Coordinates of C-alpha atoms in Angstrom, one line a residue:
A1 CA 79.6 50.4 131.2
G2 CA 78.1 53.7 130.1
M3 CA 77.4 54.7 126.6
R4 CA 80.7 55.7 124.7
V5 CA 80.3 59.1 122.9
A6 CA 83.0 60.6 120.5
V7 CA 83.2 64.4 120.7
V8 CA 84.8 66.0 117.7
G9 CA 86.7 69.3 118.6
A10 CA 87.4 71.1 122.1
G11 CA 86.1 74.4 121.4
V12 CA 83.0 76.0 122.9
S13 CA 80.6 73.3 121.7
G14 CA 83.0 70.5 122.4
L15 CA 83.6 71.5 126.0
A16 CA 79.8 71.8 126.6
A17 CA 79.1 68.5 124.9
T18 CA 81.9 66.7 127.0
K19 CA 80.5 68.3 130.2
C20 CA 76.9 67.4 129.3
C21 CA 77.8 63.8 128.6
L22 CA 79.4 63.5 132.0
D23 CA 76.3 64.9 133.5
E24 CA 74.2 62.4 132.0
G25 CA 76.5 59.6 132.9
L26 CA 77.7 59.0 129.4
E27 CA 81.3 58.4 128.6
P28 CA 82.7 61.0 126.3
T29 CA 86.1 61.0 124.6
C30 CA 86.9 64.4 123.0
F31 CA 89.3 64.4 120.1
E32 CA 91.0 67.8 119.5
Q33 CA 93.6 68.2 116.7
S34 CA 95.5 71.0 118.3
Q35 CA 97.4 70.9 121.6
D36 CA 94.8 73.0 123.7
I37 CA 91.3 73.7 124.1
G38 CA 89.4 76.9 123.1
G39 CA 88.7 76.3 119.3
L40 CA 88.0 79.7 117.7
W41 CA 88.9 81.6 120.8
R42 CA 92.5 80.5 121.2
Y43 CA 94.6 83.0 119.3
T44 CA 97.7 81.9 117.3
E45 CA 99.9 84.3 115.4
H46 CA 100.3 81.7 112.7
I47 CA 97.3 80.3 110.7
E48 CA 96.8 76.5 111.2
A49 CA 95.1 74.4 108.3
G50 CA 91.7 73.1 109.4
R51 CA 91.7 75.4 112.4
P52 CA 89.8 78.7 112.9
S53 CA 91.8 81.9 112.8
L54 CA 91.4 85.0 115.0
Y55 CA 92.7 88.4 114.8
P56 CA 94.2 89.8 118.2
S57 CA 91.7 92.5 118.5
V58 CA 88.5 90.3 118.4
I59 CA 85.9 91.0 121.2
S60 CA 83.0 89.0 121.9
N61 CA 79.7 90.4 120.3
T62 CA 77.6 89.2 123.2
S63 CA 77.7 90.4 126.7
K64 CA 79.2 88.2 129.6
E65 CA 75.7 87.6 131.4
M66 CA 74.1 86.3 128.1
S67 CA 77.2 84.3 126.9
A68 CA 77.9 82.3 130.1
F69 CA 77.2 78.6 130.2
S70 CA 74.1 78.2 132.4
D71 CA 75.8 76.8 135.5
F72 CA 79.0 78.8 135.3
P73 CA 78.8 82.7 135.5
F74 CA 81.6 84.8 134.4
P75 CA 83.6 86.4 137.2
E76 CA 82.2 89.7 138.2
H77 CA 85.5 91.6 137.6
F78 CA 85.6 90.6 133.9
P79 CA 84.7 93.3 131.4
V80 CA 81.0 93.1 130.1
F81 CA 82.2 92.3 126.5
L82 CA 85.2 90.0 126.5
P83 CA 88.5 90.3 124.5
N84 CA 89.4 87.0 123.2
A85 CA 92.1 86.1 125.7
L86 CA 89.5 86.5 128.6
L87 CA 87.0 84.4 127.0
L88 CA 89.6 81.7 126.5
D89 CA 90.5 82.2 130.2
Y90 CA 86.8 81.5 131.1
L91 CA 86.7 78.4 128.9
R92 CA 89.9 77.1 130.7
H93 CA 88.3 77.7 134.2
Y94 CA 85.1 75.8 132.8
A95 CA 87.3 72.9 131.8
E96 CA 89.1 72.9 135.0
H97 CA 86.0 73.3 137.2
F98 CA 84.2 70.3 135.7
S99 CA 87.4 68.2 135.2
L100 CA 87.0 68.0 131.3
R101 CA 90.6 67.8 130.4
E102 CA 91.0 64.2 131.4
H103 CA 88.5 63.3 128.8
I104 CA 90.2 65.3 125.8
K105 CA 92.7 63.6 123.7
F106 CA 95.0 66.4 122.3
G107 CA 96.9 66.2 119.1
S108 CA 94.2 63.6 117.8
T109 CA 92.5 64.6 114.3
V110 CA 89.4 62.7 113.3
V111 CA 90.0 61.4 109.8
S112 CA 86.8 59.5 109.2
I113 CA 83.5 58.6 110.8
H114 CA 81.6 55.6 109.1
K115 CA 78.4 53.8 110.2
H116 CA 79.3 50.5 112.1
P117 CA 78.3 47.4 109.8
D118 CA 75.4 46.8 112.3
F119 CA 74.4 50.4 112.6
A120 CA 70.8 49.6 112.0
T121 CA 70.5 47.6 115.2
T122 CA 73.2 49.4 117.4
G123 CA 73.4 52.8 116.0
Q124 CA 77.3 52.6 116.4
W125 CA 80.1 54.4 114.5
N126 CA 83.6 53.5 113.4
V127 CA 85.7 56.6 114.2
V128 CA 89.4 56.7 112.8
T129 CA 91.6 59.2 114.5
E130 CA 95.3 60.1 113.7
A131 CA 97.8 61.3 116.3
G132 CA 101.6 61.5 115.7
G133 CA 101.3 60.0 112.2
K134 CA 99.6 56.8 113.7
K135 CA 96.0 56.0 112.9
T136 CA 93.6 54.3 115.4
S137 CA 90.2 52.8 114.8
H138 CA 87.5 53.0 117.6
V139 CA 83.9 52.0 118.0
F140 CA 81.6 54.5 119.6
D141 CA 78.0 54.3 120.4
A142 CA 77.3 57.9 119.4
V143 CA 79.1 61.0 118.1
M144 CA 78.7 64.7 118.6
V145 CA 80.3 66.8 115.9
C146 CA 81.6 70.1 117.4
S147 CA 84.2 71.0 114.7
G148 CA 82.6 74.5 114.1
N149 CA 82.2 76.3 110.9
F150 CA 84.9 78.9 110.7
S151 CA 87.8 76.7 109.3
E152 CA 86.9 76.6 105.6
P153 CA 87.1 80.0 104.0
S154 CA 84.7 80.8 101.2
L155 CA 86.4 82.8 98.5
P156 CA 84.1 82.8 95.4
L157 CA 86.7 84.6 93.2
H158 CA 84.6 83.6 89.9
C159 CA 82.0 86.1 91.3
F160 CA 84.6 89.0 90.9
P161 CA 85.4 89.6 87.0
G162 CA 88.9 90.8 86.4
I163 CA 90.3 89.7 89.8
E164 CA 93.0 87.7 87.8
R165 CA 94.3 91.1 86.1
F166 CA 94.5 92.8 89.7
R167 CA 98.1 93.6 90.5
G168 CA 97.6 94.5 94.0
Q169 CA 97.4 92.1 96.9
Y170 CA 94.2 90.3 98.0
F171 CA 93.4 87.7 100.7
H172 CA 90.5 86.2 102.8
S173 CA 89.7 87.8 106.1
R174 CA 90.9 84.5 107.7
Q175 CA 94.5 85.6 106.6
Y176 CA 94.1 88.8 108.5
K177 CA 96.0 89.3 111.8
H178 CA 97.5 92.9 112.1
P179 CA 96.5 96.3 110.4
D180 CA 100.2 97.2 109.7
V181 CA 99.8 95.6 106.1
F182 CA 97.5 98.4 105.3
Q183 CA 100.0 101.2 106.3
G184 CA 99.5 104.0 103.7
K185 CA 97.5 101.7 101.3
R186 CA 94.2 102.2 99.6
V187 CA 92.1 99.2 100.7
L188 CA 88.9 97.6 99.7
V189 CA 86.8 95.4 102.1
V190 CA 84.4 93.2 100.2
G191 CA 81.4 92.1 102.4
M192 CA 79.9 93.6 105.5
G193 CA 79.7 90.9 108.1
N194 CA 81.1 91.4 111.5
S195 CA 84.8 90.7 110.3
G196 CA 84.5 93.0 107.5
V197 CA 83.5 95.9 109.4
D198 CA 86.0 95.1 112.1
I199 CA 88.9 94.9 109.6
A200 CA 87.7 98.1 107.7
V201 CA 87.7 100.1 111.0
E202 CA 91.1 98.9 112.0
A203 CA 92.5 99.4 108.6
S204 CA 91.2 102.9 108.4
R205 CA 93.3 104.0 111.3
V206 CA 96.5 103.5 109.2
A207 CA 95.5 103.2 105.6
A208 CA 95.4 106.1 103.1
K209 CA 91.7 105.1 102.1
V210 CA 89.2 102.6 103.2
T211 CA 86.1 101.4 101.1
I212 CA 83.6 98.9 102.0
S213 CA 81.7 97.2 99.2
T214 CA 78.3 95.7 100.0
T215 CA 75.6 94.4 97.9
R216 CA 73.0 94.0 100.5
G217 CA 73.8 96.6 103.2
A218 CA 73.3 95.8 106.8
W219 CA 71.8 96.9 110.0
L220 CA 74.3 98.0 112.6
L221 CA 73.9 97.4 116.3
S222 CA 76.4 98.7 118.9
R223 CA 77.4 97.0 121.9
V224 CA 76.6 100.1 123.8
F225 CA 72.9 100.0 123.5
E226 CA 70.1 102.1 125.0
H227 CA 71.1 104.0 128.1
G228 CA 74.5 102.3 127.6
Y229 CA 73.2 98.8 128.5
P230 CA 74.5 95.8 126.5
W231 CA 72.4 95.3 123.4
D232 CA 71.6 91.7 124.1
M233 CA 70.4 92.3 127.6
I234 CA 67.9 94.7 126.2
L235 CA 66.9 93.0 123.0
N236 CA 66.8 89.4 124.1
T237 CA 64.1 89.3 126.7
R238 CA 61.1 87.0 126.8
L239 CA 59.0 90.1 126.4
M240 CA 60.8 91.4 123.2
S241 CA 60.7 87.8 121.8
L242 CA 57.0 87.5 122.3
I243 CA 56.4 90.9 120.5
K244 CA 58.8 90.0 117.6
T245 CA 57.3 86.5 116.9
N246 CA 53.8 87.6 117.4
L247 CA 53.7 90.8 115.5
P248 CA 52.7 90.4 111.7
G249 CA 55.8 90.5 109.4
P250 CA 55.6 94.2 108.1
L251 CA 55.0 95.4 111.7
S252 CA 58.0 93.5 113.2
W253 CA 60.1 94.8 110.3
W254 CA 59.0 98.3 111.3
L255 CA 59.7 97.8 115.0
I256 CA 63.2 96.5 114.4
N257 CA 63.9 99.0 111.7
H258 CA 62.7 101.8 114.3
K259 CA 65.1 100.3 117.0
V260 CA 68.1 100.2 114.7
N261 CA 67.6 103.6 113.1
R262 CA 67.4 105.3 116.5
W263 CA 71.2 105.3 116.7
F264 CA 71.6 106.8 113.1
N265 CA 69.7 106.7 109.9
H266 CA 71.1 103.9 107.8
E267 CA 69.8 105.3 104.6
N268 CA 71.9 108.5 105.0
Y269 CA 74.9 106.3 105.6
G270 CA 74.5 104.1 102.7
L271 CA 73.8 101.0 104.8
Q272 CA 69.9 100.4 104.8
P273 CA 69.4 96.7 103.8
E274 CA 66.7 95.8 101.4
K275 CA 65.7 92.7 103.2
R276 CA 65.9 91.4 106.7
Y277 CA 69.2 90.3 107.2
L278 CA 71.0 89.6 110.7
P279 CA 72.5 92.9 112.1
V280 CA 76.3 93.4 112.2
L281 CA 77.7 94.6 115.6
N282 CA 80.2 97.4 115.6
D283 CA 80.6 100.4 117.7
D284 CA 82.8 102.6 115.6
L285 CA 81.6 102.3 111.9
P286 CA 78.9 105.3 111.8
S287 CA 81.5 107.8 113.3
Y288 CA 84.1 106.5 110.8
I289 CA 81.7 107.0 107.9
L290 CA 80.9 110.5 109.2
T291 CA 84.6 111.5 109.6
G292 CA 85.3 110.2 106.1
R293 CA 87.6 107.5 107.1
I294 CA 85.6 104.8 105.5
T295 CA 83.4 105.0 102.3
I296 CA 80.5 102.6 101.6
K297 CA 79.9 101.4 98.0
P298 CA 77.6 99.0 96.2
G299 CA 78.8 95.7 94.9
V300 CA 81.9 95.2 92.7
K301 CA 81.3 95.2 89.1
E302 CA 85.0 94.4 88.0
F303 CA 88.6 94.6 88.9
R304 CA 91.2 96.2 86.9
E305 CA 95.0 96.2 87.1
N306 CA 95.2 98.9 89.8
S307 CA 91.7 99.7 90.4
V308 CA 88.1 98.5 90.9
L309 CA 84.6 99.5 89.4
F310 CA 81.4 99.3 91.4
H311 CA 77.9 98.8 90.2
N312 CA 76.0 102.1 89.3
C313 CA 79.2 104.2 89.7
P314 CA 80.9 105.5 86.6
E315 CA 84.3 106.3 88.0
E316 CA 86.9 103.5 88.8
E317 CA 88.5 103.6 92.2
P318 CA 92.5 103.2 92.7
L319 CA 93.3 100.2 94.8
D320 CA 96.3 98.5 96.5
I321 CA 94.6 95.7 98.7
V322 CA 91.5 93.9 98.8
V323 CA 90.2 91.8 101.7
F324 CA 87.5 89.4 101.0
C325 CA 85.3 89.0 103.9
T326 CA 83.2 86.6 102.3
G327 CA 82.5 84.1 105.2
Y328 CA 83.0 80.4 105.4
T329 CA 81.7 77.1 104.1
V330 CA 80.3 74.5 106.4
S331 CA 82.3 71.3 105.7
F332 CA 82.6 68.0 107.6
P333 CA 85.6 66.4 105.8
F334 CA 85.6 63.4 108.1
L335 CA 82.0 62.4 107.2
E336 CA 80.4 60.8 104.2
E337 CA 78.2 63.0 102.1
S338 CA 75.3 60.6 103.0
V339 CA 75.4 61.3 106.6
I340 CA 74.9 65.0 106.4
R341 CA 73.7 66.5 103.2
V342 CA 75.1 70.1 102.8
E343 CA 73.4 72.2 100.0
N344 CA 74.4 75.7 99.1
K345 CA 76.0 76.2 102.6
H346 CA 73.0 74.8 104.3
A347 CA 73.2 71.5 106.3
S348 CA 69.8 69.5 106.4
L349 CA 69.5 69.1 110.1
Y350 CA 66.5 68.8 112.4
K351 CA 66.6 71.9 114.8
Y352 CA 70.0 72.5 113.2
V353 CA 71.3 69.4 115.1
F354 CA 70.1 66.1 113.9
P355 CA 70.5 64.6 110.5
T356 CA 67.0 63.6 109.5
H357 CA 67.4 60.2 107.8
L358 CA 69.5 58.1 110.0
Q359 CA 67.8 54.9 111.4
K360 CA 69.2 55.6 114.7
P361 CA 69.7 59.2 116.2
T362 CA 73.2 58.7 117.5
L363 CA 75.0 61.4 115.5
A364 CA 74.5 65.2 116.2
V365 CA 76.0 68.5 115.0
L366 CA 76.5 71.2 117.5
G367 CA 77.0 74.9 117.4
L368 CA 76.2 75.3 113.6
I369 CA 73.3 77.7 114.2
K370 CA 73.8 81.4 114.0
P371 CA 71.1 83.1 116.1
L372 CA 71.0 86.8 117.0
G373 CA 72.5 86.0 120.4
A374 CA 75.3 84.4 122.3
I375 CA 76.4 81.0 120.9
M376 CA 77.6 79.4 124.2
P377 CA 74.3 78.8 125.8
V378 CA 72.8 77.6 122.6
A379 CA 75.7 74.9 122.0
E380 CA 75.2 74.0 125.7
M381 CA 71.4 73.7 125.3
Q382 CA 71.9 71.5 122.2
A383 CA 74.4 69.3 124.1
R384 CA 72.0 68.8 127.0
W385 CA 69.2 67.8 124.5
V386 CA 71.5 65.6 122.6
S387 CA 72.8 63.6 125.5
R388 CA 69.3 62.9 126.7
V389 CA 68.3 61.7 123.1
F390 CA 71.5 59.5 123.0
K391 CA 70.4 58.0 126.3
G392 CA 66.8 57.3 125.1
L393 CA 65.3 59.8 127.6
C394 CA 64.1 62.1 124.7
Q395 CA 62.4 60.8 121.5
L396 CA 62.9 62.6 118.2
P397 CA 59.8 62.8 116.0
S398 CA 59.4 60.6 113.0
Q399 CA 61.7 60.9 110.0
S400 CA 58.9 62.4 107.8
V401 CA 58.0 65.1 110.4
M402 CA 61.7 66.1 110.8
E403 CA 62.2 66.2 107.1
K404 CA 59.1 68.3 106.6
E405 CA 60.3 70.9 109.1
V406 CA 63.7 71.1 107.6
N407 CA 62.3 71.6 104.1
E408 CA 59.9 74.4 105.3
K409 CA 63.0 76.3 106.7
K410 CA 64.7 75.7 103.3
K411 CA 62.1 77.4 101.2
N412 CA 63.3 80.8 102.6
Q413 CA 66.7 80.5 101.1
V414 CA 68.0 84.0 101.1
Q415 CA 71.6 83.4 102.2
W416 CA 73.1 84.8 105.5
F417 CA 75.5 82.2 106.7
G418 CA 73.0 79.8 105.0
L419 CA 70.0 81.2 106.9
T420 CA 67.3 83.7 106.2
F421 CA 66.2 86.4 108.5
D422 CA 62.7 85.0 108.6
E423 CA 64.2 81.7 109.8
I424 CA 66.2 83.6 112.3
L425 CA 63.0 85.1 113.7
K426 CA 61.9 81.5 114.0
T427 CA 65.3 80.7 115.3
E428 CA 64.9 83.8 117.6
W429 CA 67.5 83.2 120.2
V430 CA 65.0 82.8 123.1
V431 CA 62.5 80.8 121.1
Y432 CA 65.3 78.3 120.1
L433 CA 66.5 78.0 123.6
D434 CA 63.0 77.6 124.9
T435 CA 62.1 74.9 122.3
L436 CA 65.2 72.6 123.2
A437 CA 64.6 73.4 126.9
S438 CA 61.0 72.2 126.7
F439 CA 62.3 68.9 125.1
I440 CA 64.3 68.1 128.2
G441 CA 61.8 69.7 130.7
A442 CA 64.1 72.7 131.8
K443 CA 62.0 75.5 130.4
P444 CA 61.2 77.9 133.2
S445 CA 57.6 78.5 133.9
V446 CA 56.9 82.2 134.3
L447 CA 53.2 81.6 135.3
G448 CA 54.1 78.9 137.6
L449 CA 56.7 81.1 139.4
L450 CA 54.4 84.1 139.6
C451 CA 52.5 82.2 142.4
T452 CA 55.6 81.0 144.1
D453 CA 58.4 83.5 143.4
P454 CA 56.8 86.7 141.8
W455 CA 60.0 88.8 141.8
L456 CA 61.9 86.1 140.0
A457 CA 59.0 85.6 137.5
L458 CA 59.0 89.4 136.6
T459 CA 62.8 89.4 136.4
I460 CA 62.6 86.3 134.0
F461 CA 59.9 87.8 131.8
F462 CA 60.9 91.5 131.6
G463 CA 64.5 91.2 132.2
P464 CA 67.3 89.6 130.0
C465 CA 66.7 86.0 129.1
S466 CA 70.0 85.0 130.9
P467 CA 71.1 81.3 130.4
Y468 CA 70.8 80.6 134.2
Q469 CA 67.1 80.6 133.7
Y470 CA 67.4 77.1 132.1
R471 CA 68.9 75.7 135.4
L472 CA 66.0 76.7 137.8
G473 CA 64.3 73.2 137.3
G474 CA 64.4 69.9 135.4
P475 CA 67.4 67.8 134.9
G476 CA 70.7 69.4 135.4
R477 CA 69.0 71.9 137.9
W478 CA 71.5 74.1 139.6
E479 CA 71.2 75.5 143.2
G480 CA 72.8 78.8 142.2
A481 CA 70.5 79.6 139.2
R482 CA 68.1 81.9 141.1
Q483 CA 70.9 83.9 142.8
A484 CA 72.6 84.2 139.6
I485 CA 69.6 85.7 137.9
L486 CA 69.0 88.1 140.6
T487 CA 72.6 89.5 140.7
Q488 CA 73.1 89.6 137.0
W489 CA 72.9 93.5 136.8
D490 CA 75.3 93.6 139.7
R491 CA 78.0 91.7 137.7
V492 CA 77.4 93.9 134.6
L493 CA 78.0 97.2 136.6
K494 CA 80.9 96.0 138.8
P495 CA 83.6 96.5 136.0
T496 CA 82.3 99.8 134.9
R497 CA 80.9 101.7 138.0
T498 CA 84.5 102.2 139.2
R499 CA 83.9 105.8 140.2
V500 CA 80.8 106.5 142.2
P501 CA 79.9 110.1 142.9
A502 CA 78.4 110.8 146.3
G503 CA 74.6 110.4 146.5
S504 CA 74.2 108.4 143.5
S505 CA 71.6 105.6 143.4
S506 CA 71.5 102.2 141.9
S507 CA 71.5 102.4 138.2
F508 CA 70.3 99.3 136.6
P509 CA 66.9 99.6 135.0
S510 CA 64.7 99.4 137.9
L511 CA 62.0 96.6 137.3
L512 CA 59.1 98.8 138.3
T513 CA 59.9 101.5 135.5
V514 CA 60.7 98.7 133.0
V515 CA 57.3 97.1 133.8
G516 CA 55.5 100.3 133.5
F517 CA 57.1 101.2 130.2
L518 CA 56.5 97.8 128.7
L519 CA 52.8 97.8 129.7
L520 CA 52.6 101.2 128.0
L521 CA 54.5 99.8 124.9
A522 CA 52.2 96.7 124.7
S523 CA 49.2 98.9 124.9
V524 CA 50.4 101.1 122.1
I525 CA 51.4 98.1 119.9
F526 CA 48.4 95.8 120.6
G527 CA 46.0 98.7 121.0
F528 CA 43.7 98.2 124.3

């Protein structure tokens, strides 16, 4: 019999994990506590304990060509950025196409995962699940934890003096569903992540006044990037990645600063961050600040009964509702502390996947990383690597080597979802995918292709680093990969070029102009 693998959760990571196990001939059983797949992307009106909660207006931050699983492109008629219902629809099609449902046990909660008594020799795990009030114990050869990190809200009220005196309403962004709660009210949004900005923009359409309080500021990116192309198809290319990772720190900081300030000057809008944090994605905020619908303020100093005081601002601001957009805590309630150490929101994991101190590498965590790019291809790549490590086809380095690397990363401990920007440059989306792909032998060779398929090689290097690139060769090779890469812009233009004036030409960035421009850019940056 094949190796039995327990997969915890049937969201994006759990579906990818189940599919990659099947690809490698392993026997996955996926436990999902709710009655359906989709995890974060399945909207429910009521908020369920231990499950992520979504507001109806959520739209993906990454474009469809960059977010697709690598052997399953989105339908061409789908919009370029996806409302949550369509993303769920895609996940359903994926599950159906690869017959994943028969491996998922719905309504099954994983209660605990313990090392089997003879773990040192077998690497096995005792998994206890609960369904319909009845507990069952199983033995598995390996475990993939795909329970996500958006279920356990982080609400550090002790950091907000006077909140107990405040008479208005306050709640964590996880509770937010519809803007009508803000009708005619004076609203404060604390925190400037993606949810914070989304909620502030929505509130400002019905509220009397909306203020965002941010200690750190943030860079803002719009989905509609240069010349109207999706931001990630322009920024997440092999060339850009090479430039970002090889420039000296101050220069790459200047380059990114220059790129994001082309849209609007962040300092003039009160948004300029002091350090390098991950950008926030929102298409509306600058115009809402410009039209006075949203005001940006520094961190909260203290709350009063009906108002709030900000640092370095003498006057207090009257207030009815506070929304704390203070993020989430990484937690694994079903695991013993000893299996995964979580210190200040940061799990000690090699490549964000494997605990470093287990005698056998038979437990992995998927989808925890927060790169500046789509999570789906990343979770899938992690699953491809993990399933091969489980099978013994890929070896991990020694414990000491893994621990050294994890500790290096921990030194840069500025918090942003437990990651620092410098680390994120290291977990640069393309670099991270390439690293894992090279472990399994699926990293495309641009130089190799230059000789055999030059057009494809140029598209791969100068164009977007779309996930299909990781199916061109190696284990899990997919026949359709080359075609998917060469037609990616067609699928981007299909849903938007719905009215074509007579005599108009093709309109995606022609490779030759791009190549010419980039050579120019390279010569400017590196100086010939």
